[in-house]
Coordinates of C-alpha atoms and ligand atoms in Angstrom, one line a residue:
X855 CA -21.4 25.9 25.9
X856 CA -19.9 22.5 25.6
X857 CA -18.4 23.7 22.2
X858 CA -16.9 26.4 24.0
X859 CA -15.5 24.8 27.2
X860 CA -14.0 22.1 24.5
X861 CA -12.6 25.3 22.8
X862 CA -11.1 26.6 25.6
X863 CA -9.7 22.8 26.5
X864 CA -7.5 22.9 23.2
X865 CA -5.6 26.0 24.3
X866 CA -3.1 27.7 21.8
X867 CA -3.0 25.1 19.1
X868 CA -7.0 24.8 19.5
X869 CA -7.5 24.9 15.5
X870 CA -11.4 25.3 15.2
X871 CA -12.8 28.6 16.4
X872 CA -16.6 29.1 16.0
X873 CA -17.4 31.8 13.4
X874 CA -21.0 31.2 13.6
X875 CA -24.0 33.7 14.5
X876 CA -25.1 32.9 17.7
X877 CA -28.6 32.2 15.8
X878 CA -27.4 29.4 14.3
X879 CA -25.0 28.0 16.9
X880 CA -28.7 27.6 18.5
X881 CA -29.7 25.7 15.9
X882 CA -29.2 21.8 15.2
X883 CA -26.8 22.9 12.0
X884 CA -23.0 21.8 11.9
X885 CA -20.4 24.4 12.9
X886 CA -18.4 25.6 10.8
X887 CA -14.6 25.6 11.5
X888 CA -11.2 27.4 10.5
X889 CA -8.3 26.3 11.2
X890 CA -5.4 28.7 13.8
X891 CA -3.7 31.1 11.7
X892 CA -0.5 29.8 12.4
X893 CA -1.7 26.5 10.5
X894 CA -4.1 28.5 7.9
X895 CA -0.2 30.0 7.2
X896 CA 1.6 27.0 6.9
X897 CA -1.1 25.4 4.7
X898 CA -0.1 28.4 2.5
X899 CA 3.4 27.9 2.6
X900 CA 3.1 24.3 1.4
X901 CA 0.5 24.5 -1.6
X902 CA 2.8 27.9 -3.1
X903 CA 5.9 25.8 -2.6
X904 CA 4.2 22.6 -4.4
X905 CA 3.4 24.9 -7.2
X906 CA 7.0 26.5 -7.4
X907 CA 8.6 22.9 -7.1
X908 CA 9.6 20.8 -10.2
X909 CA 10.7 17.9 -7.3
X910 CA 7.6 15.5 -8.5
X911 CA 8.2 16.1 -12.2
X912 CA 11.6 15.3 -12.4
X913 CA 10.9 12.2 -9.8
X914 CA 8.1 11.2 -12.2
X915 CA 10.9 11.1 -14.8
X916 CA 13.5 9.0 -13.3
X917 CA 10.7 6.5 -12.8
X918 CA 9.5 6.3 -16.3
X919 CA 12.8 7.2 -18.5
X920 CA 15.4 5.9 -16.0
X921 CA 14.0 2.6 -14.9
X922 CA 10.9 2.2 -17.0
X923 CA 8.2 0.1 -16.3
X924 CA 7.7 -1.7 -13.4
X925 CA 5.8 -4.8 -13.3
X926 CA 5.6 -6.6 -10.2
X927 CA 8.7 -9.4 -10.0
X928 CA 10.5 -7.2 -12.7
X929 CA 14.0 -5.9 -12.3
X930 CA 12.4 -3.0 -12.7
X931 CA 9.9 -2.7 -9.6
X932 CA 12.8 -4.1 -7.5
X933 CA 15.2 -1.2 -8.8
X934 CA 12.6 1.6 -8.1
X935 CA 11.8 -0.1 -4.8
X936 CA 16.2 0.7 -4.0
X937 CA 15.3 4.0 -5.6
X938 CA 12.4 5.2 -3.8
X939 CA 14.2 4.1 -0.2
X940 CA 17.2 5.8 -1.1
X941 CA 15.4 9.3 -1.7
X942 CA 13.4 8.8 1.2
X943 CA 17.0 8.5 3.1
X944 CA 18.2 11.2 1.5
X945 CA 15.6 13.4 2.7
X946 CA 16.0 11.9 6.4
X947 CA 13.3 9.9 6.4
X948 CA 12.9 6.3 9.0
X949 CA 12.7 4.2 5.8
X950 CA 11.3 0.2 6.0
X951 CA 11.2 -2.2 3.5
X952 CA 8.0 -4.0 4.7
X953 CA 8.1 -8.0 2.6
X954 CA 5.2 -8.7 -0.1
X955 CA 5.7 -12.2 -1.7
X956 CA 4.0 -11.1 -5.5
X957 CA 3.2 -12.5 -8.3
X958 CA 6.2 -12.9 -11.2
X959 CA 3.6 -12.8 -14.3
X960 CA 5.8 -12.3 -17.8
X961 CA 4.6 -11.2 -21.3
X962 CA 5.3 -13.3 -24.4
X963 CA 4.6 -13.2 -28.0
X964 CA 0.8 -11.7 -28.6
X965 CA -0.4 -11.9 -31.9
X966 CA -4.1 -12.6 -33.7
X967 CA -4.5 -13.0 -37.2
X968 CA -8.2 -13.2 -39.1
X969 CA -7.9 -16.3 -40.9
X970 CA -10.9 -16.8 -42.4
X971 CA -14.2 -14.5 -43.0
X972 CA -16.6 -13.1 -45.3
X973 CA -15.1 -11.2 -48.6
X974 CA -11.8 -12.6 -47.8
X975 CA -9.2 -11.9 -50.4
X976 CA -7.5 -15.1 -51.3
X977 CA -4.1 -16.1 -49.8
X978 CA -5.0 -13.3 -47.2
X979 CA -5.1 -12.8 -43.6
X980 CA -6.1 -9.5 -41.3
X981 CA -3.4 -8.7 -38.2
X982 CA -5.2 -7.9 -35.0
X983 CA -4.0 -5.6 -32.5
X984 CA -3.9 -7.2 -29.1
X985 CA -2.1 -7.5 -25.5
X986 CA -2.3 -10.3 -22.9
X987 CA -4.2 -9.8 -20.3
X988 CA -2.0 -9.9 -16.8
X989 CA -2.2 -13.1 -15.1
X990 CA -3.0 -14.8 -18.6
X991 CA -2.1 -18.5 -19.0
X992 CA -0.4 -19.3 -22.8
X993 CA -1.6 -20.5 -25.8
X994 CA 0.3 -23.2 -27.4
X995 CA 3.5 -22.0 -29.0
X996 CA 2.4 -22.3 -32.5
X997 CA -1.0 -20.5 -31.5
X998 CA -4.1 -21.8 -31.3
X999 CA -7.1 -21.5 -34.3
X1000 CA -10.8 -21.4 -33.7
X1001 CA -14.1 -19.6 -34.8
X1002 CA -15.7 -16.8 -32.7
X1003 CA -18.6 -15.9 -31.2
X1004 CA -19.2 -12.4 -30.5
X1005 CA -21.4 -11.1 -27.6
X1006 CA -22.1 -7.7 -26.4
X1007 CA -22.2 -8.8 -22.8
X1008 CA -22.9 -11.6 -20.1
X1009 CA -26.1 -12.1 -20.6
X1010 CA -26.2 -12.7 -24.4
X1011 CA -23.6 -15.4 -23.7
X1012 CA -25.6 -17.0 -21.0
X1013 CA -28.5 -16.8 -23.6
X1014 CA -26.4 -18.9 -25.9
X1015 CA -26.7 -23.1 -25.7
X1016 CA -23.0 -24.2 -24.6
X1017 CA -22.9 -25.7 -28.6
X1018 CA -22.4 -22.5 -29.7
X1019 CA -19.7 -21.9 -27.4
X1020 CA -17.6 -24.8 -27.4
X1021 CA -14.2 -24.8 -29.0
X1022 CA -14.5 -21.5 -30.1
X1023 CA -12.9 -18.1 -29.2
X1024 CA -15.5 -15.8 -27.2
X1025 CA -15.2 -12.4 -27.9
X1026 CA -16.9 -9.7 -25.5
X1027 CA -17.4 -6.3 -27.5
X1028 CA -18.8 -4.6 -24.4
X1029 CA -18.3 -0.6 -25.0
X1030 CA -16.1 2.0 -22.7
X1031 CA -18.7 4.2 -22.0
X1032 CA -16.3 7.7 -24.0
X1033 CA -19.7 9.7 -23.3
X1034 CA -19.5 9.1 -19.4
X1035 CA -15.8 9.6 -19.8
X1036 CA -15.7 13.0 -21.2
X1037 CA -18.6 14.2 -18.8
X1038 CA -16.6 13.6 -15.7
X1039 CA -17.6 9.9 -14.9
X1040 CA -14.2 8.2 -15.9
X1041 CA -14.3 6.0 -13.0
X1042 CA -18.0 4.9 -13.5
X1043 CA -17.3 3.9 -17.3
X1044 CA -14.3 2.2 -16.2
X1045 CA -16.2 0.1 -13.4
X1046 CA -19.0 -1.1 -16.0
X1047 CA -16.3 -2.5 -18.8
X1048 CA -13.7 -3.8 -16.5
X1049 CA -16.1 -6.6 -14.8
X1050 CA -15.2 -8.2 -18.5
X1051 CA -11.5 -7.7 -18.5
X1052 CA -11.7 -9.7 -14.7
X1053 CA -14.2 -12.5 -15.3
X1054 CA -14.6 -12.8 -18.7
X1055 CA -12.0 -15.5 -19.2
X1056 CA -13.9 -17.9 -16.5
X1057 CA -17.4 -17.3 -17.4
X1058 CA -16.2 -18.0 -21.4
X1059 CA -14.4 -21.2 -20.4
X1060 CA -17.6 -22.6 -18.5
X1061 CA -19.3 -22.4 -21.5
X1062 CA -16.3 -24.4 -22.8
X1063 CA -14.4 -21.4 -25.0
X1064 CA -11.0 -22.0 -25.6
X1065 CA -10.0 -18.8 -25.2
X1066 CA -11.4 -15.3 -24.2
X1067 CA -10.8 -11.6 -25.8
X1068 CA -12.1 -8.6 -24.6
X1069 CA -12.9 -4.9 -26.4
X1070 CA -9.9 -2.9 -24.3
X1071 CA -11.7 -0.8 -21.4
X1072 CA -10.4 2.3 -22.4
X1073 CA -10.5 5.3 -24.9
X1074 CA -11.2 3.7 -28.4
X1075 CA -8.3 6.4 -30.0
X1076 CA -5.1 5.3 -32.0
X1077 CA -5.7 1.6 -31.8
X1078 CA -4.2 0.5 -28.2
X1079 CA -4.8 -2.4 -26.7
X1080 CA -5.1 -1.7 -23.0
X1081 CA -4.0 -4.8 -20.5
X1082 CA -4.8 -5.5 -17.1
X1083 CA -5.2 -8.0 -14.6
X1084 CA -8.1 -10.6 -15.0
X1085 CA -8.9 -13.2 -12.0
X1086 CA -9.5 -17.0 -13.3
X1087 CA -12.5 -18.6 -11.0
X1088 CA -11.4 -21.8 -9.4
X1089 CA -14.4 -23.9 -10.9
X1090 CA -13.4 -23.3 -14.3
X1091 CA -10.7 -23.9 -16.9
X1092 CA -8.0 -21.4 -17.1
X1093 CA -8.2 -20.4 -20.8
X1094 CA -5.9 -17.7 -22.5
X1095 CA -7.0 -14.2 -22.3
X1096 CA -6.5 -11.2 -23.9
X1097 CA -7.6 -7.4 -24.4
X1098 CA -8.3 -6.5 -28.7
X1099 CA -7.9 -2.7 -29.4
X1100 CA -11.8 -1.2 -29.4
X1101 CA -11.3 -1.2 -33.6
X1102 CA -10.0 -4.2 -33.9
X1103 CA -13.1 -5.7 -31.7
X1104 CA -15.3 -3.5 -33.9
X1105 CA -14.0 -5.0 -36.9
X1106 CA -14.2 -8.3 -35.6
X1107 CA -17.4 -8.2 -34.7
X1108 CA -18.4 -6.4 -37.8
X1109 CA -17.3 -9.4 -39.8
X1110 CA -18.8 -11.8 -37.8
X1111 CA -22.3 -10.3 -38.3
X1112 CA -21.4 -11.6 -41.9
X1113 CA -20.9 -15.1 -41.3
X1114 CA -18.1 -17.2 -40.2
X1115 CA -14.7 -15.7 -38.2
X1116 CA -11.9 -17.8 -37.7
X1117 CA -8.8 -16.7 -35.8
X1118 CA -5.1 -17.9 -35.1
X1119 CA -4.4 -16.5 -31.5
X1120 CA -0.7 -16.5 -30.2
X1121 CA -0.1 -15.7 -26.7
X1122 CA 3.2 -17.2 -24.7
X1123 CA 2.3 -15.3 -21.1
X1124 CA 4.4 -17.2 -18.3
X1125 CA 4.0 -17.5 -14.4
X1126 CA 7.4 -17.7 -12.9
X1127 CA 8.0 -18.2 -8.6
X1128 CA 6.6 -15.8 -6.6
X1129 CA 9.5 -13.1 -6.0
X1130 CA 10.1 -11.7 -2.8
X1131 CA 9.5 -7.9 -2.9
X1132 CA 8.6 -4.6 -0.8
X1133 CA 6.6 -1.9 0.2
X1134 CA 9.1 1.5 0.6
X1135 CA 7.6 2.5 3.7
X1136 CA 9.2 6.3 4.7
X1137 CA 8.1 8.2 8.3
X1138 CA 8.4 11.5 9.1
X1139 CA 8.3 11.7 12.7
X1140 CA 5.3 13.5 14.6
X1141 CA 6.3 15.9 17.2
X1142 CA 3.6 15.2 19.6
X1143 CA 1.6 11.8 18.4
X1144 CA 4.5 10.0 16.8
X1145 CA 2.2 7.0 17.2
X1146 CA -0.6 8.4 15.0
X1147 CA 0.2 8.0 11.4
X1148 CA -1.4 10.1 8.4
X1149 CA -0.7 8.2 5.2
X1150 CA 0.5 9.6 1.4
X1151 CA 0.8 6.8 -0.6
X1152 CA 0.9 5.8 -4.2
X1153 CA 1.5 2.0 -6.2
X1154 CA 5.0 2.0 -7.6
X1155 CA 4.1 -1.4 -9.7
X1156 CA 2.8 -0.6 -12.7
X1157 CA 2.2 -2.2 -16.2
X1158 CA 4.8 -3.2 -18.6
X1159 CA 3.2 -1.8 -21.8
X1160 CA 3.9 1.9 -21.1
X1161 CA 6.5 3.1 -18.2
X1162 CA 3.6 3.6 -15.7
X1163 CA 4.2 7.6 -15.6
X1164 CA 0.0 8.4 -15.2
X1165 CA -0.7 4.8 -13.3
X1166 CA 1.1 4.8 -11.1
X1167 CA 4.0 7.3 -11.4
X1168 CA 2.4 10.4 -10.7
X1169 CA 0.7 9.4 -7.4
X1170 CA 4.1 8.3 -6.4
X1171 CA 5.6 11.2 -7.0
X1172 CA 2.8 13.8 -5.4
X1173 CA 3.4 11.7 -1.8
X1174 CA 7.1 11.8 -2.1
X1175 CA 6.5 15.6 -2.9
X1176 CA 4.4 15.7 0.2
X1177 CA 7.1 14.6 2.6
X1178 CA 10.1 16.6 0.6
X1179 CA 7.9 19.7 1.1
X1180 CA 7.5 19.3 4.9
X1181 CA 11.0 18.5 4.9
X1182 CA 12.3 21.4 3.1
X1183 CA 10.3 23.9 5.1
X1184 CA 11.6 22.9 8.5
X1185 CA 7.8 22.3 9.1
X1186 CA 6.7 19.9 12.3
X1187 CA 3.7 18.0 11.7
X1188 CA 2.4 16.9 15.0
X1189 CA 1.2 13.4 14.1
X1190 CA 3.4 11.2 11.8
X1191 CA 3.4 11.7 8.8
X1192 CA 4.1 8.1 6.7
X1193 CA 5.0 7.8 3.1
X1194 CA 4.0 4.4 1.4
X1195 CA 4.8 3.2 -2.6
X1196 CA 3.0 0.4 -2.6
X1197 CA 3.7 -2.4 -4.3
X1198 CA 1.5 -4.8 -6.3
X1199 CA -1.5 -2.9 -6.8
X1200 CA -1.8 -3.9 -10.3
X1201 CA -2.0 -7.8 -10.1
X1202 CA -2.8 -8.8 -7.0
X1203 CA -2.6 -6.1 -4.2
X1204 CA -0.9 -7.8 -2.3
X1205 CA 1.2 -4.8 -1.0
X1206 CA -2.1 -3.6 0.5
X1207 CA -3.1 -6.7 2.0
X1208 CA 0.4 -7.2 3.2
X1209 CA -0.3 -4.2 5.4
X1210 CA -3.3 -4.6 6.4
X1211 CA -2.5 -7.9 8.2
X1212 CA 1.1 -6.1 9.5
X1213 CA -0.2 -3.3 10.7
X1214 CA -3.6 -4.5 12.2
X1215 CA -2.5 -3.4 15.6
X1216 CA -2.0 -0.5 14.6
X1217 CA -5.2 0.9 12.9
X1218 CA -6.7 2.6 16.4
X1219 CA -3.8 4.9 15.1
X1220 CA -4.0 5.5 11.7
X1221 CA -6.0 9.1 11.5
X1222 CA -6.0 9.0 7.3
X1223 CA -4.8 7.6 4.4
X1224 CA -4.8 9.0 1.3
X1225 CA -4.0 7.4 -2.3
X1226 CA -3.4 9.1 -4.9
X1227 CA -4.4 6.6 -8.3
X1228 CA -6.7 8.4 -11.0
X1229 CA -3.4 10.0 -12.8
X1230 CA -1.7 13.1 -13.0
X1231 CA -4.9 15.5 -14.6
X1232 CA -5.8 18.8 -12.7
X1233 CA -7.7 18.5 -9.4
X1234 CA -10.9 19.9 -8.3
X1235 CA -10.5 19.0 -5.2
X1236 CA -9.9 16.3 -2.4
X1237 CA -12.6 13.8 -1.9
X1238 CA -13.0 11.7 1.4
X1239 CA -14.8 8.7 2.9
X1240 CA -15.6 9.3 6.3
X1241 CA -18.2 10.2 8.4
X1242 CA -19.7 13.1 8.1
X1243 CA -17.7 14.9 11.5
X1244 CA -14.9 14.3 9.8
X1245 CA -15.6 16.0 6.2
X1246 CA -16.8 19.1 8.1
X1247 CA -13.7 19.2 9.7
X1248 CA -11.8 18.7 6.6
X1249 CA -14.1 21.9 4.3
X1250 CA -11.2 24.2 5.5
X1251 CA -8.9 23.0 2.9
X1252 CA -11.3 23.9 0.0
X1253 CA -10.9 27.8 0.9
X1254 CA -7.2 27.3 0.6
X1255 CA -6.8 24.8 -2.4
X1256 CA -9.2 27.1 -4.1
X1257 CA -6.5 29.0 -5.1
X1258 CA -5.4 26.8 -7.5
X1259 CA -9.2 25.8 -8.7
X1260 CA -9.2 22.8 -6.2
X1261 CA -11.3 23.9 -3.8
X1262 CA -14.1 20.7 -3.5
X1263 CA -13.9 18.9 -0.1
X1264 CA -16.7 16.0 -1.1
X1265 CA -17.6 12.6 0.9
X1266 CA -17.1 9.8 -1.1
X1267 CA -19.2 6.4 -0.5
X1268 CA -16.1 4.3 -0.6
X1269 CA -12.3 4.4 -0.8
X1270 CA -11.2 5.5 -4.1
X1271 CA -7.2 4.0 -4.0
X1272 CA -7.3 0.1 -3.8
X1273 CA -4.3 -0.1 -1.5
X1274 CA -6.3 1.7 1.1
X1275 CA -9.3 -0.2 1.3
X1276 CA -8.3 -2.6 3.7
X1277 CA -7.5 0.7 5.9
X1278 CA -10.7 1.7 4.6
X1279 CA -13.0 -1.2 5.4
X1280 CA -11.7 -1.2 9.0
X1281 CA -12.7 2.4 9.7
X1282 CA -9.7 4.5 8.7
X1283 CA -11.0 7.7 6.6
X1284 CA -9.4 7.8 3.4
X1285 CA -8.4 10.5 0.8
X1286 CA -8.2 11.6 -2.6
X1287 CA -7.0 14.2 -4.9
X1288 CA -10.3 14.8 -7.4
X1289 CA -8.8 14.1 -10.6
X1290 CA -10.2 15.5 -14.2
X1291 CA -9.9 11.8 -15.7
X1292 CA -11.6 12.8 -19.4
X1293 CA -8.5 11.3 -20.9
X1294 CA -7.2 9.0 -18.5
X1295 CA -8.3 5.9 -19.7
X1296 CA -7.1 6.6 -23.0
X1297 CA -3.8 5.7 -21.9
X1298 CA -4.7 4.1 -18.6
X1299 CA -2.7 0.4 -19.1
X1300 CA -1.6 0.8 -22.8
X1301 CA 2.1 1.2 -24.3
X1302 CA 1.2 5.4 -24.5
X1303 CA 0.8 5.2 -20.6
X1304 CA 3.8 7.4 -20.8
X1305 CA 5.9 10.2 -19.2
X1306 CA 4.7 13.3 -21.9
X1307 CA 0.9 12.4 -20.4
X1308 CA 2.1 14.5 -17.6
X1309 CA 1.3 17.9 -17.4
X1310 CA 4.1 19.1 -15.3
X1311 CA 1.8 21.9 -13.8
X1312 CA -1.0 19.9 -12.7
X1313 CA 1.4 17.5 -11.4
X1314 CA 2.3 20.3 -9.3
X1315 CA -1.6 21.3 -8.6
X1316 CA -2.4 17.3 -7.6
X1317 CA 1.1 17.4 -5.1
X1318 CA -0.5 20.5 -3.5
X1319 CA -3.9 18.9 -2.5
X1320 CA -1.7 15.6 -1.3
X1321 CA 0.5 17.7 0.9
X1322 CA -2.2 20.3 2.2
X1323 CA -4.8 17.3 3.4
X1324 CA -2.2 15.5 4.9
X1325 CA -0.3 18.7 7.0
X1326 CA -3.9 19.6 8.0
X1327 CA -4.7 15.9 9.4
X1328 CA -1.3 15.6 11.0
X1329 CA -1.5 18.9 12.9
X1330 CA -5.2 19.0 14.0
X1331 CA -6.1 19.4 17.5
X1332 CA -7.8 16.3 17.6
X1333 CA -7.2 12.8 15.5
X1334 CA -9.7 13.2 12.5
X1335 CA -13.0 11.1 14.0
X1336 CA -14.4 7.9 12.4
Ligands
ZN2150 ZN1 -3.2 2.3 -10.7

């Protein structure tokens, strides 16, 4: 009864309608919901449209070919920042450009050259194929030269007396996991590898290394090095840091199980001033709850290897498609519906943060946020962390993403875009597009993280799950509970 009375409370737009046999409405089970037809329709409208659209492909494009990669404090991030505003204008958008003071972190020369090891031709060295990792501090000009030690992982250098660490170059061969990749766990592989990529560097210099490499995290194809940020612990030495392609770490630890490595490591990395830069921040009015904001959102930072088309481009690109779609239908959502490229995700987050501590106020009213960071690969659905109320009231969208083979509404036990988290942590559900990732970290923060990764189709398929959550949220009888 009090479903019913609540029913008849939300009138015309009332969006849930109970389906269920009256012998299970007696049970304790969850109701299940639909959504009015009038939405249901809509819904419709906007995931056929996404699919007929080329508007995030060709947005995608301009990003990577026309202004290229876009590093935090880079000409480049502060041109795609102009950009990004300016085609939020254009499609009549309330456009902000909300401050973030980031990081100015630029690449120099990176080279490693094998000087000495076992079987050695005379008069010879072996190149090594390597990147700086972001955040790195240099090596001297001319390079520096030392022996290695090579350890599979933390604990076999915490097994090792400080003697054996001293001076020398530490090198942690710790595997991507390519089987856990290519069943579907992309993001779990990623999360055991990448604890080296951020601490390695200070737990190598405690033991008094002079500088730190890392096997890439990343699909061990076509020799990349991938970069990435790494975070240098205030209680020890900053030492230079850097990423080997998975061969190259193969190979050096292959020789090292021979005898002696030596290696000449060249990295000039530089930290200039912080610069002053911006999160593009575009709303599309709500009709009836202006004040309660729905987020699409995407990093427009990205690495300076590649041009940043599968990390961050495309999630860029499949929120701006959200709002352009809305636009271009003449459809109303009744809550607002707020467009975000983020900036800084990369090294520091400090567009995120920025947020979090401008917007604090303002979080009783932020219904959802969704993030959109695993690449551009076809989805299998949306995946949310939020209570369970609020998934249940989301399983509507898997009968209509479906269509295009997306049709997984699944609870997550965290938020799965960084930028959100803060959102996240203080109660806000957040969303995802479920991404096939097999091949994502091949690329993922390497030189190949580029435009033709994109499968203009599924870029389409990942902008319909963006827009259809977010319509859904924003026109919902109720704010989507906690
Ligand atoms: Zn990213």
């Amino acid at each position: 009864m009090k479903i019913f009375r609540k029913l008849l409370a939300w009138s015309i737009f009332a969006s849930f309608t109970l389906t269920t046999p009256l012998s299970t409405a007696l049970s304790q089970q969850a109701q299940p919901y639909t959504y009015p037809p009038g939405l249901l329709t809509e819904l419709k409208q906007l995931e056929q449209s996404a699919l007929a659209s080329d508007y995030a492909y060709r947005q995608v494009a301009r990003l990577c070919n026309n202004i290229g990669p876009r590093l935090s404090g880079s000409p480049q991030a502060a041109h795609a920042v102009r950009y990004i505003a300016d085609e939020m204008r254009r499609l009549g958008l309330d456009v902000q450009l909300e401050k973030v003071m980031v990081t100015h972190w630029v690449r120099g020369v990176e080279t490693a050259e094998l000087v000495k090891f076992a079987g050695q031709a005379p008069g010879t060295t072996q190149k090594l194929v390597l990147t700086a990792l972001g955040g790195s501090v240099a090596t001297p000009a001319e390079g520096l030269t030392a022996d290695v030690v090579v350890v599979q992982d933390f604990d076999q250098l915490q097994s090792l007396e400080k003697e054996r660490v001293a001076g020398k170059i530490v090198v942690f061969n710790k595997r991507f996991d390519q089987q856990m990749a290519a069943q579907g766990f992309a993001g779990n592989a990623y999360g055991q590898a990448v604890a080296y990529r951020v601490a390695g560097a200070s737990v190598a210099a405690r033991k008094g290394a002079v500088a730190s490499l890392i096997r890439s995290v990343g699909g061990a194809d076509y020799r990349l090095p991938h970069t990435g940020s790494l975070r240098y612990e205030d209680n020890a030495p900053k030492i230079p840091a850097g990423a080997l392609s998975a061969e190259d770490a193969e190979l050096v630890a292959y020789l090292a199980s021979q005898g002696d490595v030596r290696l000449h490591l060249t990295l000039t990395p530089q930290t200039l001033p912080d610069v002053e830069s911006y999160n593009v921040i575009a709303d599309l009015k709500g009709s009836e709850h202006p004040e309660q904001v729905v987020i699409v959102s995407g990093h427009l930072d990205s690495w300076d290897l590649g041009t940043g088309a599968i990390d961050d481009g495309a999630g860029v690109v499949i929120a701006m498609q959200a709002v352009n779609l809305i636009k271009h239908l003449g459809l109303k959502p009744k809550r607002t519906i707020r467009f975000i490229a983020w900036m800084n995700e990369e090294n520091g987050l400090a567009g995120g943060r920025t947020y979090a501590i401008d917007h604090k106020n303002e979080f009783g009213n932020h219904v959802a946020a969704i993030e959109s960071d695993l690449g551009a690969g076809h989805p299998t659905g949306v995946s949310a962390h939020a209570g369970a109320k609020a998934v249940e009231i989301l399983q509507p969208l898997a009968a209509i993403l479906q269509e295009i083979g997306a049709g997984v509404v699944r609870q997550t036990s965290g938020a799965e875009g960084a930028d959100v988290t803060p959102l996240d942590v203080a109660g806000v559900p957040t969303l995802s597009p479920i991404q096939d990732s097999r091949t994502y970290f091949n690329y993922h923060h390497t030189s190949a993280d580029t435009l033709d990764k994109i499968n203009p189709r599924e870029l389409a398929e990942n902008a319909a799950v963006m827009v259809v959550a977010a319509y859904a949220i924003a026109c919902l009888p109720d704010p989507l509970p906690r």
